[in-house]
Short mmCIF file of C-alpha atoms and ligand atoms in Angstrom, two decimals:
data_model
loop_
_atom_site.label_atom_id
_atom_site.label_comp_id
_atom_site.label_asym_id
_atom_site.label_seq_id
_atom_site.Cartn_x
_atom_site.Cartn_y
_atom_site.Cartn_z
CA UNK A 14 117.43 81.65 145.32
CA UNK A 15 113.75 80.87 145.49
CA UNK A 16 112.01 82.85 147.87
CA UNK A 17 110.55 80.78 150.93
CA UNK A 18 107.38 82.17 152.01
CA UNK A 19 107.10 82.18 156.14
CA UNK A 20 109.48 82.86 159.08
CA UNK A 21 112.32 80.96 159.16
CA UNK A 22 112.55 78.62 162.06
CA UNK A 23 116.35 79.27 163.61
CA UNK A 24 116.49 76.88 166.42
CA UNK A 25 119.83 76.46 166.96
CA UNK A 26 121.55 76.69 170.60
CA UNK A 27 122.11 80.80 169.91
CA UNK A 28 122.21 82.74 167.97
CA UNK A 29 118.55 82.57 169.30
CA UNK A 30 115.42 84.34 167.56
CA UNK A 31 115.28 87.90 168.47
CA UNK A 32 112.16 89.33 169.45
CA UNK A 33 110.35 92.13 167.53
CA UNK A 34 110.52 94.38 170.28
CA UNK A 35 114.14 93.94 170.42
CA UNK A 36 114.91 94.34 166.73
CA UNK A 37 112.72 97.62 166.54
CA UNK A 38 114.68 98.86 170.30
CA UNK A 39 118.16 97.89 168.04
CA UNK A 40 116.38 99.90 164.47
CA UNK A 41 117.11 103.28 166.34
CA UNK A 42 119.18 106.33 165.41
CA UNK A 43 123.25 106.12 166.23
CA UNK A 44 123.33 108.33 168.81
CA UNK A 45 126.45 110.49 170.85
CA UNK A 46 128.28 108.00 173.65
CA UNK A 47 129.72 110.58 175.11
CA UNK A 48 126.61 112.56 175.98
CA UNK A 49 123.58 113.07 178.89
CA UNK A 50 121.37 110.09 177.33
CA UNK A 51 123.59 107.78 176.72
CA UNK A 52 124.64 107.90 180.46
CA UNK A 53 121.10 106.92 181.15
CA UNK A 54 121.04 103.89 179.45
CA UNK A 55 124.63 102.81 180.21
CA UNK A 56 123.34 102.98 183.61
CA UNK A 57 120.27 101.22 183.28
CA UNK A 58 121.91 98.25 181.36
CA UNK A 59 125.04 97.68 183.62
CA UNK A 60 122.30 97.64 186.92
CA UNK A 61 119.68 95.56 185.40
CA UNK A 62 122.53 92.68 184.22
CA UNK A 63 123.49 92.44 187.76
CA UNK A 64 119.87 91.46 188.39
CA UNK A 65 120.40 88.65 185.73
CA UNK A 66 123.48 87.46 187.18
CA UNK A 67 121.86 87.63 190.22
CA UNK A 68 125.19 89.74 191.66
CA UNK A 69 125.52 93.13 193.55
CA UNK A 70 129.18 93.00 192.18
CA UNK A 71 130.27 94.75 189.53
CA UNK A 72 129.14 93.92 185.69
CA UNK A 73 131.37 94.71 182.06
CA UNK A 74 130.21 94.92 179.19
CA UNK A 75 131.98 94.07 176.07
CA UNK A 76 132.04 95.11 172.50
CA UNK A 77 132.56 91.30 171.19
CA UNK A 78 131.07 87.65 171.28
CA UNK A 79 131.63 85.47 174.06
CA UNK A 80 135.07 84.42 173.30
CA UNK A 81 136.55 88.28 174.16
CA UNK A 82 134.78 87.51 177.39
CA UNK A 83 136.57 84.29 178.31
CA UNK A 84 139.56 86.35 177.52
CA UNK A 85 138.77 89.07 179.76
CA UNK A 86 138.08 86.96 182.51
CA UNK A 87 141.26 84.88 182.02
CA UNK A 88 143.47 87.98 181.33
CA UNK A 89 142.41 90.32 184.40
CA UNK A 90 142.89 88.02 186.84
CA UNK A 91 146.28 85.51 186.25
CA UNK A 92 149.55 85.52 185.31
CA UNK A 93 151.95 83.99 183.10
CA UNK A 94 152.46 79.97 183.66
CA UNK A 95 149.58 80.04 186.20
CA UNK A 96 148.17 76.88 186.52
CA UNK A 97 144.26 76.65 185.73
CA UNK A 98 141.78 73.66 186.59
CA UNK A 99 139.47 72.99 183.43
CA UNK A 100 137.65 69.98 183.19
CA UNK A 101 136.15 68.24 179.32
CA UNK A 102 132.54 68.64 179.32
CA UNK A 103 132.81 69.48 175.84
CA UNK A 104 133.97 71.48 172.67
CA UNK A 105 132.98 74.73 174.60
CA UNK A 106 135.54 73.80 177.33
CA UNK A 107 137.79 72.07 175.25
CA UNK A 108 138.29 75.79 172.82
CA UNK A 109 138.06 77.51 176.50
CA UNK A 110 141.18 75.27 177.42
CA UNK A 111 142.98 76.13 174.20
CA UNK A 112 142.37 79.68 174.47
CA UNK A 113 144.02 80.06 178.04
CA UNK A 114 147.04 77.80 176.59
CA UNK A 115 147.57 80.07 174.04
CA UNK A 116 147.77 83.13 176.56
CA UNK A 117 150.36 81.08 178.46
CA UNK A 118 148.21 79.34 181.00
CA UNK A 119 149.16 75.75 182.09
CA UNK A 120 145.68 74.20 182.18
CA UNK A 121 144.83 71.06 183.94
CA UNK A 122 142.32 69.22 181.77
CA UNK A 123 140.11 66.84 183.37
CA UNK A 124 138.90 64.45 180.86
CA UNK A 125 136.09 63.93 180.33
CA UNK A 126 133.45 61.47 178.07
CA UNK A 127 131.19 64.93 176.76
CA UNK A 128 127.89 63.00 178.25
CA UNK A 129 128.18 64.46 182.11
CA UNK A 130 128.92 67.46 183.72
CA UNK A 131 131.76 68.58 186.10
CA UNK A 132 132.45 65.58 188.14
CA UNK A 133 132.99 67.60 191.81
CA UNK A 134 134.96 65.23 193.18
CA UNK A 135 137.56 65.27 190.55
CA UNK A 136 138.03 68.79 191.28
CA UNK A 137 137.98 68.30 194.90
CA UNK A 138 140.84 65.88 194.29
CA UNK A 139 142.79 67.89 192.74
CA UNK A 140 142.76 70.96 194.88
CA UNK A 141 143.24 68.74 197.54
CA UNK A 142 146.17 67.35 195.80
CA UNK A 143 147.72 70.86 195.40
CA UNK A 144 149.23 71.55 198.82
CA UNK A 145 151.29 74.45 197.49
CA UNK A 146 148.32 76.09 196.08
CA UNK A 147 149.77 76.21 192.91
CA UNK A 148 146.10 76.49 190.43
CA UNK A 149 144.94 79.62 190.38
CA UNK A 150 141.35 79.11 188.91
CA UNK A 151 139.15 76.53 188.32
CA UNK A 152 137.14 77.16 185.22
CA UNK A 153 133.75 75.63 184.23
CA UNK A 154 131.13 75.94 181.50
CA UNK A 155 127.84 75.76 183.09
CA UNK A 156 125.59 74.60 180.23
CA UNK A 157 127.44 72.88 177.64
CA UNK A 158 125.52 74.01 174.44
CA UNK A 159 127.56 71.11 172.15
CA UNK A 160 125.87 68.66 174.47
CA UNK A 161 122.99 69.40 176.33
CA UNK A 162 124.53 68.54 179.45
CA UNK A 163 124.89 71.39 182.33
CA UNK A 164 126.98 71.11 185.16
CA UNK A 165 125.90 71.88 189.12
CA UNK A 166 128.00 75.02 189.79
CA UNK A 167 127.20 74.49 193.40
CA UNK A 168 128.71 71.26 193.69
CA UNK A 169 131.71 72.81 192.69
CA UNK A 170 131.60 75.74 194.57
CA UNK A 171 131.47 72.90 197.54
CA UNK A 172 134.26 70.81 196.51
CA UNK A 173 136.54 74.06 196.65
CA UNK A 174 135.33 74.66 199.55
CA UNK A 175 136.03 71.05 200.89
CA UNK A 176 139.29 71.42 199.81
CA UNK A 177 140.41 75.23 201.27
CA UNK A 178 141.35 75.91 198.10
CA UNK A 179 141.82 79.70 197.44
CA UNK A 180 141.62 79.37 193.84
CA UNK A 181 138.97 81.31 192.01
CA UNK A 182 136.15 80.03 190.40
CA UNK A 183 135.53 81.04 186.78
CA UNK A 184 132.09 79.95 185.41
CA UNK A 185 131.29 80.20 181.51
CA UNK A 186 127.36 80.97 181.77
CA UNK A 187 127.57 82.08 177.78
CA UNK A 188 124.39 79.80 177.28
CA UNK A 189 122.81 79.53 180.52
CA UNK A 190 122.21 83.49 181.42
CA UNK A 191 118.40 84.26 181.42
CA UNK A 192 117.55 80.97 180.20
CA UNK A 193 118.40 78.01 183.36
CA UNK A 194 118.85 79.45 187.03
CA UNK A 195 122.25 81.41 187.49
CA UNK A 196 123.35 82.56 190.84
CA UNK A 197 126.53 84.28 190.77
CA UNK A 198 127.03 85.64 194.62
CA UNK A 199 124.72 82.50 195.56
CA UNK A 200 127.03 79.84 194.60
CA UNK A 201 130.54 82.07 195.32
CA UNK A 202 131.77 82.51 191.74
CA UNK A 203 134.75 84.97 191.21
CA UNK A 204 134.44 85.77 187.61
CA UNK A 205 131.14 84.58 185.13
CA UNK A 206 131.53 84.79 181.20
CA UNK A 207 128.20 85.77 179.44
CA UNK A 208 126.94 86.57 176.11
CA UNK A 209 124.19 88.00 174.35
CA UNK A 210 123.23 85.99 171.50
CA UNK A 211 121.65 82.88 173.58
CA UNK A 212 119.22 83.54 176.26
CA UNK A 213 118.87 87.22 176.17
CA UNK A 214 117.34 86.64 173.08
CA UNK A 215 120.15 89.28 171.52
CA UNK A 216 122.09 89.21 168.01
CA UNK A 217 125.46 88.13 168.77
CA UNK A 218 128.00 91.03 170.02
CA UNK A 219 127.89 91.87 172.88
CA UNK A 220 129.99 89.42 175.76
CA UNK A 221 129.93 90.41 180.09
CA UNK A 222 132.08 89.52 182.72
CA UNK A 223 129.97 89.51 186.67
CA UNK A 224 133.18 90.68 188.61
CA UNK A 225 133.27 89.18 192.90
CA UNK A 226 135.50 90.87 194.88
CA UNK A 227 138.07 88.15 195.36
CA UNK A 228 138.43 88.60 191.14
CA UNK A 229 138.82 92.42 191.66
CA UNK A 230 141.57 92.37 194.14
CA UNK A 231 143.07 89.53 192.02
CA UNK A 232 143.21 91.81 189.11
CA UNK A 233 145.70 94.18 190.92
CA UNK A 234 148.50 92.33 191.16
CA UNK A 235 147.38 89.98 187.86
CA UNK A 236 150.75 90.34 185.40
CA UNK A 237 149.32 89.02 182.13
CA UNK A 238 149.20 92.03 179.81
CA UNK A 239 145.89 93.58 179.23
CA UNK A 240 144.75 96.44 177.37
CA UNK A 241 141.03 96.43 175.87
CA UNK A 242 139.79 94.27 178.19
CA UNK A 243 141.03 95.55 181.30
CA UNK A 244 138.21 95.69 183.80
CA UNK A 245 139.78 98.88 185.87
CA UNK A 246 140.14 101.12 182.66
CA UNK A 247 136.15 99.86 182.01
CA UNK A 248 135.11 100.44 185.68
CA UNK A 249 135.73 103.98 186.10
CA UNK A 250 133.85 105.18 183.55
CA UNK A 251 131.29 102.84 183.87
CA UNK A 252 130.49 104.26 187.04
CA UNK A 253 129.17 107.27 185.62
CA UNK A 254 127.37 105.07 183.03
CA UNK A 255 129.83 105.83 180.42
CA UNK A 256 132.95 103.36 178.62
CA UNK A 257 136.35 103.77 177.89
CA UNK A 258 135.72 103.48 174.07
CA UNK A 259 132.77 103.32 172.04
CA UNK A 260 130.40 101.04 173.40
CA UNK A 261 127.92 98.96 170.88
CA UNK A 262 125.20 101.42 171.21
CA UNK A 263 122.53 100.18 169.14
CA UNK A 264 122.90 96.47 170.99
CA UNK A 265 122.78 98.37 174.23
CA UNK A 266 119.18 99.79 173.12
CA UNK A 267 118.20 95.94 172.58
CA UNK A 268 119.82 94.86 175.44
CA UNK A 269 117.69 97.53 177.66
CA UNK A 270 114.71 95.66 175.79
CA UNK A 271 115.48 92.64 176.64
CA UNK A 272 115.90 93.56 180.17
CA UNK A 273 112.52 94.79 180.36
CA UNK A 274 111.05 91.47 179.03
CA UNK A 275 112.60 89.84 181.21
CA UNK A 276 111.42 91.83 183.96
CA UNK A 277 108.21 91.79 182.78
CA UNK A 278 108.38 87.64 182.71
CA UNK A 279 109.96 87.27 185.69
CA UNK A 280 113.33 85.18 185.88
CA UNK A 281 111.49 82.42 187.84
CA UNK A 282 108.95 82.47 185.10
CA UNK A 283 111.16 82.05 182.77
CA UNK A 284 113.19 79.21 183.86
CA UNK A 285 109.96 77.70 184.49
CA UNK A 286 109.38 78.23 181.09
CA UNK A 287 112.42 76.65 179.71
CA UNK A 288 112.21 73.51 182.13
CA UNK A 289 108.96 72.83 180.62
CA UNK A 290 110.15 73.10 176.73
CA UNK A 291 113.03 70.78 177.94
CA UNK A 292 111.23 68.41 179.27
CA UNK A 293 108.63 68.00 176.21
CA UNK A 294 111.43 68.10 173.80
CA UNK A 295 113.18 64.64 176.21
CA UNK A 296 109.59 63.49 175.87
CA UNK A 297 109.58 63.57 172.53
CA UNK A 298 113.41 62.00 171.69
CA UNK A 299 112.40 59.24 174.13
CA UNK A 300 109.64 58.59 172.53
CA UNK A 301 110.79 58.86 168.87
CA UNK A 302 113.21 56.12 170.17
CA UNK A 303 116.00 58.07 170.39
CA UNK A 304 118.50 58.39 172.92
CA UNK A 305 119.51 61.80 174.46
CA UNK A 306 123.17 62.59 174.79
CA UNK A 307 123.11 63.84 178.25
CA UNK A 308 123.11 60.55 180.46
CA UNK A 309 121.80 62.41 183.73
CA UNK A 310 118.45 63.15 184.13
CA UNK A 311 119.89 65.95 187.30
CA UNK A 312 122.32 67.45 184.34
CA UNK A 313 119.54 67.81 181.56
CA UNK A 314 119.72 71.07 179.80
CA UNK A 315 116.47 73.35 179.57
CA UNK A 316 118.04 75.48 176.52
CA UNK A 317 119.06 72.54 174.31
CA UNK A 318 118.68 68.95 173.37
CA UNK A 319 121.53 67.03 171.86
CA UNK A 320 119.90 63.89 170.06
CA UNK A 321 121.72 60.96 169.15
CA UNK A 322 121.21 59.23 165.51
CA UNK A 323 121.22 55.03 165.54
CA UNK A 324 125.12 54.14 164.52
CA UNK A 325 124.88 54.47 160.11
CA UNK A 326 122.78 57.74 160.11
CA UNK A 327 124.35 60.90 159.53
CA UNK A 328 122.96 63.28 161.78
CA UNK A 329 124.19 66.51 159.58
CA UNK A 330 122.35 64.36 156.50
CA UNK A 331 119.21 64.84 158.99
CA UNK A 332 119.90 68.62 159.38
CA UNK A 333 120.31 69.15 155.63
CA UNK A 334 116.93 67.75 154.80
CA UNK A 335 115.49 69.67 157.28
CA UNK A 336 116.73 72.79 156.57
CA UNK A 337 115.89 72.40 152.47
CA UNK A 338 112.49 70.71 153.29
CA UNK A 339 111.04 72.70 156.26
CA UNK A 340 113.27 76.07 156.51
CA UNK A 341 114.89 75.39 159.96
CA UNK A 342 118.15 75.37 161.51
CA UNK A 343 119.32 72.92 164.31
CA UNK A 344 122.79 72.64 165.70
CA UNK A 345 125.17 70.75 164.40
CA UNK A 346 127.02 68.32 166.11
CA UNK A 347 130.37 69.91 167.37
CA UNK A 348 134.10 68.34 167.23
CA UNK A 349 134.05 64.37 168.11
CA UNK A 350 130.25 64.67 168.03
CA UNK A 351 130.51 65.80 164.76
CA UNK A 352 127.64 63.58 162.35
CA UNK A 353 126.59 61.62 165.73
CA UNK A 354 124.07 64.07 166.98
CA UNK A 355 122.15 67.11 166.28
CA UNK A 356 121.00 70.12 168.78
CA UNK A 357 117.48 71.19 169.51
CA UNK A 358 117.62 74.56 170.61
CA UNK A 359 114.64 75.84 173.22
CA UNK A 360 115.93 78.54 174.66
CA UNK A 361 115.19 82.50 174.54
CA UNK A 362 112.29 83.91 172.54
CA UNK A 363 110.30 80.90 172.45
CA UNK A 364 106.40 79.30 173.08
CA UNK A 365 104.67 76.10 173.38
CA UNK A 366 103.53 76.50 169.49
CA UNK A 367 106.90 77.68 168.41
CA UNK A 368 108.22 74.47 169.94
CA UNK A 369 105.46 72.06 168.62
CA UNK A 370 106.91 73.79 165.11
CA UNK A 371 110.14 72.77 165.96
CA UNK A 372 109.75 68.74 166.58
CA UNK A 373 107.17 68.02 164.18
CA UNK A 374 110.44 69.32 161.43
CA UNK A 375 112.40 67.43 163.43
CA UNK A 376 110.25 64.27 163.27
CA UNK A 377 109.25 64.52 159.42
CA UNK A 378 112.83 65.26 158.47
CA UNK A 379 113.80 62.21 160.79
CA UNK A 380 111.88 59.79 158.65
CA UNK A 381 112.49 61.56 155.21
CA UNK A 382 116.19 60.99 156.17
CA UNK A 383 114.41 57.05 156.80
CA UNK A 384 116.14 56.93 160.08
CA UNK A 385 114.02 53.93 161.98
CA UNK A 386 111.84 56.09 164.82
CA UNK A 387 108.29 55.92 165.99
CA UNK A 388 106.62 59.03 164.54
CA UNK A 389 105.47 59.49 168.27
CA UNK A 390 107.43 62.06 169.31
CA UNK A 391 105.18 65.40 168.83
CA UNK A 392 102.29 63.79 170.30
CA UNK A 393 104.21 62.78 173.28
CA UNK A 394 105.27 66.59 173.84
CA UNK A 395 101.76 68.00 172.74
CA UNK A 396 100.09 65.52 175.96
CA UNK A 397 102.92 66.97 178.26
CA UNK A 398 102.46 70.53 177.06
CA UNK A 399 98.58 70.54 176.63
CA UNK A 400 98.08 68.96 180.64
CA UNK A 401 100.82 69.78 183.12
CA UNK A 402 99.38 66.98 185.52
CA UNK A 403 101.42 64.57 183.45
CA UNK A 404 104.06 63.30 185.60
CA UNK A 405 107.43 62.38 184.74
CA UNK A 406 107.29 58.46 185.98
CA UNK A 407 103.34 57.23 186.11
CA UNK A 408 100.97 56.79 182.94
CA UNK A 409 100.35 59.94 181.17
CA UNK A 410 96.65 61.50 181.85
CA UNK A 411 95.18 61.15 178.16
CA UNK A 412 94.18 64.75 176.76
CA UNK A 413 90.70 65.00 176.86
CA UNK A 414 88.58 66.35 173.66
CA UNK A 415 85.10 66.89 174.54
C1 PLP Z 512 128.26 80.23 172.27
C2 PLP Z 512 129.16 79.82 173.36
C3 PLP Z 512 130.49 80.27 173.46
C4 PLP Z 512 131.16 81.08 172.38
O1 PLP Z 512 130.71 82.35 172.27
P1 PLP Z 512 131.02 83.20 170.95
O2 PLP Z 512 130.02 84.30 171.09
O3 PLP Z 512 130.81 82.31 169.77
O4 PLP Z 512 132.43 83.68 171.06
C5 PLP Z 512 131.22 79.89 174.55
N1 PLP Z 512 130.72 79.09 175.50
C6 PLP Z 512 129.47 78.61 175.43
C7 PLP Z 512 128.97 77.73 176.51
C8 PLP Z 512 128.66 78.96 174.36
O5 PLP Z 512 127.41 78.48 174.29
#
């Protein structure tokens, strides 16, 4: 291995780039979980991710990536051969699906063509559709990180509404939390799956469940069998600040960090922030000549940009170069979109120049890889970035250099 000289430039959809003040928060000595300190910061973690999830619910926190969550959420609140309303916005809902199959779930799967979001209607049909009240959940992924494309929570929340449906609503926020607006007791959702490698800017490993009432008191009379992730043997000590088993201290310390930044930023801020790297990064594919996989411009995702390669180029081939040429990661394209697109990831720790960084690799390794673009991409998202009075429709005010 020759040594590469530089940071390298991980902009895939998570794991994210963890800050420095997060990695020297996490560089800390092991300390006891069962004593006066950690209490402190037990407690100061569980209250500030409420904050995040914008909930005054309860909040878990897991020992395990995202995937234990989904469990958790699935497991603590249904029973064997419940039904469960999914819907195919992608491979993140499609491996959601399989998981609550394999627990014994019957899921509904909408289809779906992995280039919108949660079609409301469709699930308004369907609950309608279920006189007997049969589906116990509906479950959504809000921001579908293999395809750019997030889904209006909202709308949902409406259409189940619409329908009298008492099923709850399960939301998958894995890689939306602290990166695109997330409203938990807002928009009425039972149970929301989070994780800490995406937009809090964490290393993978630690995975929450934001627990509404209706979830709770489902939880009491759920019957599938449950024993790590069971939110009632979590809640009790959590209430003290303390867990059931050993909690992942040293993540905890970066997750109070985090916290704190994001405090410090200010959530509106930092949406605002990620709106603004999504739209130069659209700028840019659009004006590369590329087409973005997300079809609607109301379903864009701020944390990621799935880019579609003209039919003959290989979008991993793109990736590799990339990667060997310029040190940096992008996503991959995941299941059917494997080798048809790859991922931008702007989300978490991440500036203007760090994203200027980020599509001129992009648009060098695009034309070493001789894919047929207009190298007028990173000027197109240096005008938008350098003079926010560009507007999305008109003729873009020129830069000025005195
Ligand atoms: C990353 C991600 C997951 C999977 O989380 P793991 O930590 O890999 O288990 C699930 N859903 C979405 C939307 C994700 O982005």
């Amino acid at each position: 291995m020759t040594h590469r000289s530089g940071r390298h430039f991980l902009q895939i959809p998570g794991p994210t780039n963890v800050p420095d003040r997060v990695l020297r928060a996490i560089d800390s000595p092991t300390m006891d979980h069962r004593g006066p300190d950690f209490a402190l910061l037990g407690k100061e973690v569980l209250e500030g991710m409420k904050a995040i999830f914008k909930t005054r619910g309860n909040v878990v926190i897991y020992p395990a990536s995202g995937t234990g969550a989904w469990e958790a959420a699935l497991v603590n609140t249904l029973s064997p051969g419940d039904r469960v309303l999914m819907a195919e916005t992608g491979q993140f809902a499609a491996l959601w699906q399989k998981l609550a199959t394999r627990l014994g779930l019957v899921v509904d799967f909408i289809p779906g063509d992995w280039r919108h979001g949660v079609d409301a209607a469709q699930v308004e049909q369907a609950l309608v559709a279920d006189k007997a009240h049969s589906i116990k959940a509906v479950c959504v992924v809000h921001n579908e990180t293999s395809t750019g494309v997030t889904s209006r929570i909202a709308l949902v929340r409406n259409a189940m509404d619409r329908a009298a449906h008492p099923a709850l609503l399960m939301v998958d926020s894995i890689s939306s939390l602290g990166s695109i607006d997330y409203r938990h007791d807002e928009w009425g959702v039972d149970v929301t799956v989070a994780g800490s490698q995406k937009g809090l800017m964490l290393p993978p490993g630690l995975s929450f469940n934001a627990i509404g009432d209706k979830a709770l008191a489902a939880s009491k009379t759920a019957k599938l069998p449950r024993a790590y992730w069971s939110w009632d043997e979590m809640l009790g000590p959590n209430q003290s600040g303390y867990f059931p088993y050993t909690p992942a201290t040293n993540l905890l310390y970066g997750l109070r960090e985090a916290l704190r930044m994001l405090a410090e930023e200010g959530l509106d801020n930092v949406f605002a922030r990620h709106a603004r790297h999504g739209e130069a990064t659209r700028r840019a594919v659009r004006a590369w000549g590329l087409e973005i996989l997300c079809i609607n411009p109301e379903e864009y995702s701020n944390a990621l940009t799935a880019v579609m390669l003209p039919e003959g180029h290989d979008a991993d081939k793109v990736r590799d170069i990339i990667l060997d040429r310029f040190d940096m990661s992008l996503g991959t394209g995941l299941g059917k979109m494997k080798g048809r697109i790859f991922r931008i990831g702007h989300l978490g720790d991440f500036n203007d120049l760090t994203l200027a960084g980020t599509l001129c690799g992009v648009e060098m390794g695009l034309q070493l890889a001789g894919v047929p673009i207009k190298a007028a991409g990173v000027q197109a998202a240096l005008e938008y970035l350098a003079n926010p009075g560009v507007q999305a429709a008109g003729t873009p005010v020129r830069v000025r250099i005195a």
